mmCIF file with all atom_site columns, C-alpha atoms and ligand atoms in Angstrom:
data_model
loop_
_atom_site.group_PDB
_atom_site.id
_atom_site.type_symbol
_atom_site.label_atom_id
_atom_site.label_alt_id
_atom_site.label_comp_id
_atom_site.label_asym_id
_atom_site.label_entity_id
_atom_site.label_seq_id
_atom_site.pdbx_PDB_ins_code
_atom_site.Cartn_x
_atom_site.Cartn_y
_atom_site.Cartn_z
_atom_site.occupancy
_atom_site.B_iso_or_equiv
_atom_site.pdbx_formal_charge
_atom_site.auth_seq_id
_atom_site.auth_comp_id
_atom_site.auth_asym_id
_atom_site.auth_atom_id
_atom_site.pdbx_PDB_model_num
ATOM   1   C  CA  . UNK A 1 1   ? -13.835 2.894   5.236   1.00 0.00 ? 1   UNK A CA  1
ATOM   2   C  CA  . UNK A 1 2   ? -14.099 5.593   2.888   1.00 0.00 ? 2   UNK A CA  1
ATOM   3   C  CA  . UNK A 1 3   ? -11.577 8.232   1.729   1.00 0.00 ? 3   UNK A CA  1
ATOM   4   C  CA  . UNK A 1 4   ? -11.221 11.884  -0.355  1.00 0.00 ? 4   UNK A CA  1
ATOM   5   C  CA  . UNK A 1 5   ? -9.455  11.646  -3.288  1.00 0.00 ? 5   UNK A CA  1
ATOM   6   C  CA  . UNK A 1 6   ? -8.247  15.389  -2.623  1.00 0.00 ? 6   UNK A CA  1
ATOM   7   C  CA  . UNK A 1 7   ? -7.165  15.452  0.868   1.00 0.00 ? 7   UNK A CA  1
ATOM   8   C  CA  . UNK A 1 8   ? -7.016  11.579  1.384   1.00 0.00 ? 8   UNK A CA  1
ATOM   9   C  CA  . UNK A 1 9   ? -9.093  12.055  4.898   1.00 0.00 ? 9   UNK A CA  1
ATOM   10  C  CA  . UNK A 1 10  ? -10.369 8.882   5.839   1.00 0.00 ? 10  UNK A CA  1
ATOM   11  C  CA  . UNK A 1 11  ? -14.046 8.424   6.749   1.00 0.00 ? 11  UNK A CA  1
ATOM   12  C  CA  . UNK A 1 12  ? -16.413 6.183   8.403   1.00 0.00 ? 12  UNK A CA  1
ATOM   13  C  CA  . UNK A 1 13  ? -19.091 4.176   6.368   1.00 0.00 ? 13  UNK A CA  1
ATOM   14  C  CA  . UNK A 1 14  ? -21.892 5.815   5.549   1.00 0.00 ? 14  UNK A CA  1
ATOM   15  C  CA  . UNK A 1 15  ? -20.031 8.988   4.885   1.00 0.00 ? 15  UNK A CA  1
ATOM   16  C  CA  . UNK A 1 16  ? -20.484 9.734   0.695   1.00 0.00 ? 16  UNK A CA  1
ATOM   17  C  CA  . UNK A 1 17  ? -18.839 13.225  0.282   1.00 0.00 ? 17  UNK A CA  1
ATOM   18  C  CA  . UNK A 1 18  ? -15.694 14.945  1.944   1.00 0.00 ? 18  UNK A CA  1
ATOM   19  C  CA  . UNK A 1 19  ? -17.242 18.075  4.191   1.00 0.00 ? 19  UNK A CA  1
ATOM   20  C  CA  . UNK A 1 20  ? -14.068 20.096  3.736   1.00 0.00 ? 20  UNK A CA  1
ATOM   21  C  CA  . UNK A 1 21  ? -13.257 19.740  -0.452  1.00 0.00 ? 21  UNK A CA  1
ATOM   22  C  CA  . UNK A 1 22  ? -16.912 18.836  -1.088  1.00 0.00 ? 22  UNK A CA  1
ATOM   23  C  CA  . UNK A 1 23  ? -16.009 15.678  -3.547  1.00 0.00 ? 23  UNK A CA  1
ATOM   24  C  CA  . UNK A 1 24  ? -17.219 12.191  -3.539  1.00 0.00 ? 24  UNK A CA  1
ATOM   25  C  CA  . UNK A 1 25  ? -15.403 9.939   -1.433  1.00 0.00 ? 25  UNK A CA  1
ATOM   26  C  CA  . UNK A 1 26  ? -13.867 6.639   -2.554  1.00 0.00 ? 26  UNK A CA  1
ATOM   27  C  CA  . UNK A 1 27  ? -14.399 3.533   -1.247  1.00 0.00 ? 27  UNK A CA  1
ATOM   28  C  CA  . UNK A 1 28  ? -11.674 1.935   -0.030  1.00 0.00 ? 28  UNK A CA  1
ATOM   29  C  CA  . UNK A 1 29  ? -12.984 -1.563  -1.542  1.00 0.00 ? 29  UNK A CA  1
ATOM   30  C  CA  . UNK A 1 30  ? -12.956 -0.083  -4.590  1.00 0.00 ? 30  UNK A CA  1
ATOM   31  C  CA  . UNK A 1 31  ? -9.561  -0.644  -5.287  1.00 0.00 ? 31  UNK A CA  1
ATOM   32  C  CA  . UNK A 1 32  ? -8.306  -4.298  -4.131  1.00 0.00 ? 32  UNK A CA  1
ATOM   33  C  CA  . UNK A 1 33  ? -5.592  -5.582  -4.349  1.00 0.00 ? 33  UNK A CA  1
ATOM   34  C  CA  . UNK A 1 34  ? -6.478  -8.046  -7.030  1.00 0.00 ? 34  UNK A CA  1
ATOM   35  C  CA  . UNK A 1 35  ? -7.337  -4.636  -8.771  1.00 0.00 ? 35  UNK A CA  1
ATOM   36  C  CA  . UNK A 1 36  ? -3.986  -3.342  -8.567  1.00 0.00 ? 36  UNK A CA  1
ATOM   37  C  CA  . UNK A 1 37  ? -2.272  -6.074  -9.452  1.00 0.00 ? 37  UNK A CA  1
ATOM   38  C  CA  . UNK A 1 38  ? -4.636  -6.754  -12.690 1.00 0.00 ? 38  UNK A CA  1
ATOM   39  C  CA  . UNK A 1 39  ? -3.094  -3.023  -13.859 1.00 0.00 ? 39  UNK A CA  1
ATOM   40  C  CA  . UNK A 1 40  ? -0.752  -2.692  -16.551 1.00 0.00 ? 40  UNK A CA  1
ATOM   41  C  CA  . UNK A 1 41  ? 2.119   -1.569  -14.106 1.00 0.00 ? 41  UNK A CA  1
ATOM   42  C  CA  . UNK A 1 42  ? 5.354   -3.536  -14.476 1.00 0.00 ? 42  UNK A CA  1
ATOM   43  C  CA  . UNK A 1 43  ? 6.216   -3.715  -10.606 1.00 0.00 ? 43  UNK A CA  1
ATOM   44  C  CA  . UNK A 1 44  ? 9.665   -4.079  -9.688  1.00 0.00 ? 44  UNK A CA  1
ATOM   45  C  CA  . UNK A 1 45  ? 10.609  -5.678  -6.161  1.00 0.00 ? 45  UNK A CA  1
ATOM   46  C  CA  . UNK A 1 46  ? 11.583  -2.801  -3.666  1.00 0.00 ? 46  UNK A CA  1
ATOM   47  C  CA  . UNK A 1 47  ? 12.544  -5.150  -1.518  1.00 0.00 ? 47  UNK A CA  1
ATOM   48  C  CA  . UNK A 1 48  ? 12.035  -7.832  2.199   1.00 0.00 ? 48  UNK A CA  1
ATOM   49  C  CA  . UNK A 1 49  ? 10.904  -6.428  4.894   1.00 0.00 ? 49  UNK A CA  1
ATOM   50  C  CA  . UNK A 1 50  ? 9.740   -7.685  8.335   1.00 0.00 ? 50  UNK A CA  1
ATOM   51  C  CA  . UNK A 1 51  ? 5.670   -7.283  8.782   1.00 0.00 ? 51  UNK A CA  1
ATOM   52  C  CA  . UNK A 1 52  ? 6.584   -4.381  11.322  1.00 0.00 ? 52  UNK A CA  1
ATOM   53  C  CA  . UNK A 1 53  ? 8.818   -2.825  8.853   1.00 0.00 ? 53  UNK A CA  1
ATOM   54  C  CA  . UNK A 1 54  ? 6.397   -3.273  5.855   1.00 0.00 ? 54  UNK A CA  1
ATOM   55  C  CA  . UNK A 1 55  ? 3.698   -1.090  7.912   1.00 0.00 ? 55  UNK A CA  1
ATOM   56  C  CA  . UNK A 1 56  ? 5.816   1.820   8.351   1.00 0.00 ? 56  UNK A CA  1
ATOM   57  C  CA  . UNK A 1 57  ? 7.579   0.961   4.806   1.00 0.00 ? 57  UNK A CA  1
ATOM   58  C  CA  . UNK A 1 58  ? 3.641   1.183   2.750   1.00 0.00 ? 58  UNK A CA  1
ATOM   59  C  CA  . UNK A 1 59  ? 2.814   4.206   5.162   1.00 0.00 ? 59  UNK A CA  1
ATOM   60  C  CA  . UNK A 1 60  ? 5.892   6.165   3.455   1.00 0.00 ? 60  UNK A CA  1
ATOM   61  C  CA  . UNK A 1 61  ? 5.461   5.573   0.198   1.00 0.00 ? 61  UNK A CA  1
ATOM   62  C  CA  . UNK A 1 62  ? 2.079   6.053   -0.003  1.00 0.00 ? 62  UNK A CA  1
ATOM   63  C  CA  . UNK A 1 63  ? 2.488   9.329   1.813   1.00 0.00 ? 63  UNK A CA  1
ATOM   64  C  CA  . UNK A 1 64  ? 4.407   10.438  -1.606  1.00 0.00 ? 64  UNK A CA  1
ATOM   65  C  CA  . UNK A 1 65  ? 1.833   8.910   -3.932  1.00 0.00 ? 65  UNK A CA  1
ATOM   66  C  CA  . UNK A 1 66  ? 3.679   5.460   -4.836  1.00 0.00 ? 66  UNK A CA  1
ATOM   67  C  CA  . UNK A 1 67  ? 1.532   2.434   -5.139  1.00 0.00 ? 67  UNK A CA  1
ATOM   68  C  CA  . UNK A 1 68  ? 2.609   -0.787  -3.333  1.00 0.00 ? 68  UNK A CA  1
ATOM   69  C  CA  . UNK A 1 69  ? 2.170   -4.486  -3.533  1.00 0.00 ? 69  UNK A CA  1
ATOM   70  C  CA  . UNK A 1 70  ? 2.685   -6.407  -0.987  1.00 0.00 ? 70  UNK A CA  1
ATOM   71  C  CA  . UNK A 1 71  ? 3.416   -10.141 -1.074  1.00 0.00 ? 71  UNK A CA  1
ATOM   72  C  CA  . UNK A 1 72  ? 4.000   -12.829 1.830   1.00 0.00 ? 72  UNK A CA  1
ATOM   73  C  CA  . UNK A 1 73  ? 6.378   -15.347 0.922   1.00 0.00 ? 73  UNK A CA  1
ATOM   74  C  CA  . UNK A 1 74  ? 5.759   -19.287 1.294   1.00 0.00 ? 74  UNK A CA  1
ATOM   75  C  CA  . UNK A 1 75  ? 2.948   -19.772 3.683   1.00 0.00 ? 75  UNK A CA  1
ATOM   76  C  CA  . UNK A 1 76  ? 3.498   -16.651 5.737   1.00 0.00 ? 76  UNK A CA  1
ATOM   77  C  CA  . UNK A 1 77  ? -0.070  -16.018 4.346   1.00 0.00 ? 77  UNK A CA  1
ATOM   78  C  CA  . UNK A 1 78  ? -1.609  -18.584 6.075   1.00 0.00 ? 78  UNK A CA  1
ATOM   79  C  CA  . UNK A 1 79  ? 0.830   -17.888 8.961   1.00 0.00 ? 79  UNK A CA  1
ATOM   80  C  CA  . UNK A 1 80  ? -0.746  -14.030 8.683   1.00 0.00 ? 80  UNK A CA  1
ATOM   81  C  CA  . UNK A 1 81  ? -4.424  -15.794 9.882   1.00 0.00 ? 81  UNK A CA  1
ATOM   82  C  CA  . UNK A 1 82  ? -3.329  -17.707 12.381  1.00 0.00 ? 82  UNK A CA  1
ATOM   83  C  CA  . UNK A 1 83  ? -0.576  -15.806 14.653  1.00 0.00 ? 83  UNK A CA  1
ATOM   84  C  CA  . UNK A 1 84  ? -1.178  -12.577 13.647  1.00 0.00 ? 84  UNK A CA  1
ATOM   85  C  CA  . UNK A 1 85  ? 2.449   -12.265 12.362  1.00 0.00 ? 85  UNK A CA  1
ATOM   86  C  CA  . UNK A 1 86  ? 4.560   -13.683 9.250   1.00 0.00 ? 86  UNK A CA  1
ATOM   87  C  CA  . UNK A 1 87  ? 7.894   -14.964 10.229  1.00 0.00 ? 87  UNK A CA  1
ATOM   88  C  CA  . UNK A 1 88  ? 8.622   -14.759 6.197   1.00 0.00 ? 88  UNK A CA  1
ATOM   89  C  CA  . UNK A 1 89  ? 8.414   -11.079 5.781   1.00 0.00 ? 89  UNK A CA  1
ATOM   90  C  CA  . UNK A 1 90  ? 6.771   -9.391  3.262   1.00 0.00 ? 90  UNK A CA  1
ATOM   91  C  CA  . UNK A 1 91  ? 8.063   -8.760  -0.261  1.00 0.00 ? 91  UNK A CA  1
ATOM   92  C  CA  . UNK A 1 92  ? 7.262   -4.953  -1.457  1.00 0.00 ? 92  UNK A CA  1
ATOM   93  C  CA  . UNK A 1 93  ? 6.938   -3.860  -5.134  1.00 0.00 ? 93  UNK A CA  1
ATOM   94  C  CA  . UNK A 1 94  ? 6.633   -0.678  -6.136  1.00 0.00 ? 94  UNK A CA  1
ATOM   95  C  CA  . UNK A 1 95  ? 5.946   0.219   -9.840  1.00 0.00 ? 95  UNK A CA  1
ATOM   96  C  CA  . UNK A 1 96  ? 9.694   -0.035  -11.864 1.00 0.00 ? 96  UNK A CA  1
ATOM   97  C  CA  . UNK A 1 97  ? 8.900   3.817   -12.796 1.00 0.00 ? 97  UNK A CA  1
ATOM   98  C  CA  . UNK A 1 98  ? 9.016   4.944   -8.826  1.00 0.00 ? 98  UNK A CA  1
ATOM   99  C  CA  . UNK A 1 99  ? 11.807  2.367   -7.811  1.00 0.00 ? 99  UNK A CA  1
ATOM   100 C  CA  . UNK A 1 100 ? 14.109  4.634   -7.417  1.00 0.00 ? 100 UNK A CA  1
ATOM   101 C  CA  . UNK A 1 101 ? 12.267  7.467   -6.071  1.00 0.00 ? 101 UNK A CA  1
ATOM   102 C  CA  . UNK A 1 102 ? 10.877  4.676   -3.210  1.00 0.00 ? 102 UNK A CA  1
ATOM   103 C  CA  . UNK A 1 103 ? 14.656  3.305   -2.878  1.00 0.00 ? 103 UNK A CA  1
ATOM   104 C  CA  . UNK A 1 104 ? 15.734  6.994   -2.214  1.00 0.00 ? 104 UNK A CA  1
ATOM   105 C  CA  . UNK A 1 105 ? 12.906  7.469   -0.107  1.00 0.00 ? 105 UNK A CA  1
ATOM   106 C  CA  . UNK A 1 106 ? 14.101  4.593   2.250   1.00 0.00 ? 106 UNK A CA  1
ATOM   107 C  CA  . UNK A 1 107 ? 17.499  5.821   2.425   1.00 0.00 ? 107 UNK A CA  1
ATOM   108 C  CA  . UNK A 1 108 ? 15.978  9.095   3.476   1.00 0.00 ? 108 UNK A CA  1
ATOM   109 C  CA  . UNK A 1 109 ? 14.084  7.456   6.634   1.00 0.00 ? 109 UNK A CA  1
HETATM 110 ZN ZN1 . ZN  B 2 .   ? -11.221 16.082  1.318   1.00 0.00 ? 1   ZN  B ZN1 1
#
């Protein structure tokens, strides 16, 4: 999966530029997650949320340009593979600059 930097479309593979801004599209791959976290951002914990939660909790934030990390506590990783579900929940950090901008985001919701 590909994407436009501009108007953050989403493409299929094989797709290289976006037809409606006319820029190079990103590959998704590009940026990991071990990418992200190997930035020099100081992330702050946002806070637990259920898997179900955490989808519609990433979809937010990254609507309004906030990074997140997400991280499954204790084996809910392994849990992730095998029943599709964590029953851990999923810790979300934002970067400590936009914690407050993604707390008052969740209020908002
Ligand atoms: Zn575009």
């Amino acid at each position: 999966m590909s994407w436009c930097s501009k108007c953050k479309a989403e493409y299929i593979d094989g797709v290289t530029r976006c037809g409606d801004c006319d820029v190079e599209l990103i590959d998704e791959k590009s940026e990991t997650e071990e990418d992200i976290v190997n930035k020099p951002v100081d992330w702050a914990l946002l806070k637990n949320f259920s898997e179900s939660e955490t989808y519609v909790i990433e979809t937010l934030l990254k609507e309004e340009g906030i990074p997140v990390l997400k991280r499954r506590r204790g084996v809910g990783g392994y849990l992730k593979v095998s029943a599709g579900m964590s029953i851990f929940g999923v810790d979300l950090y934002v970067p400590s600059e936009e914690l407050n901008r993604a707390k008052e985001l969740l209020e908002k919701k």
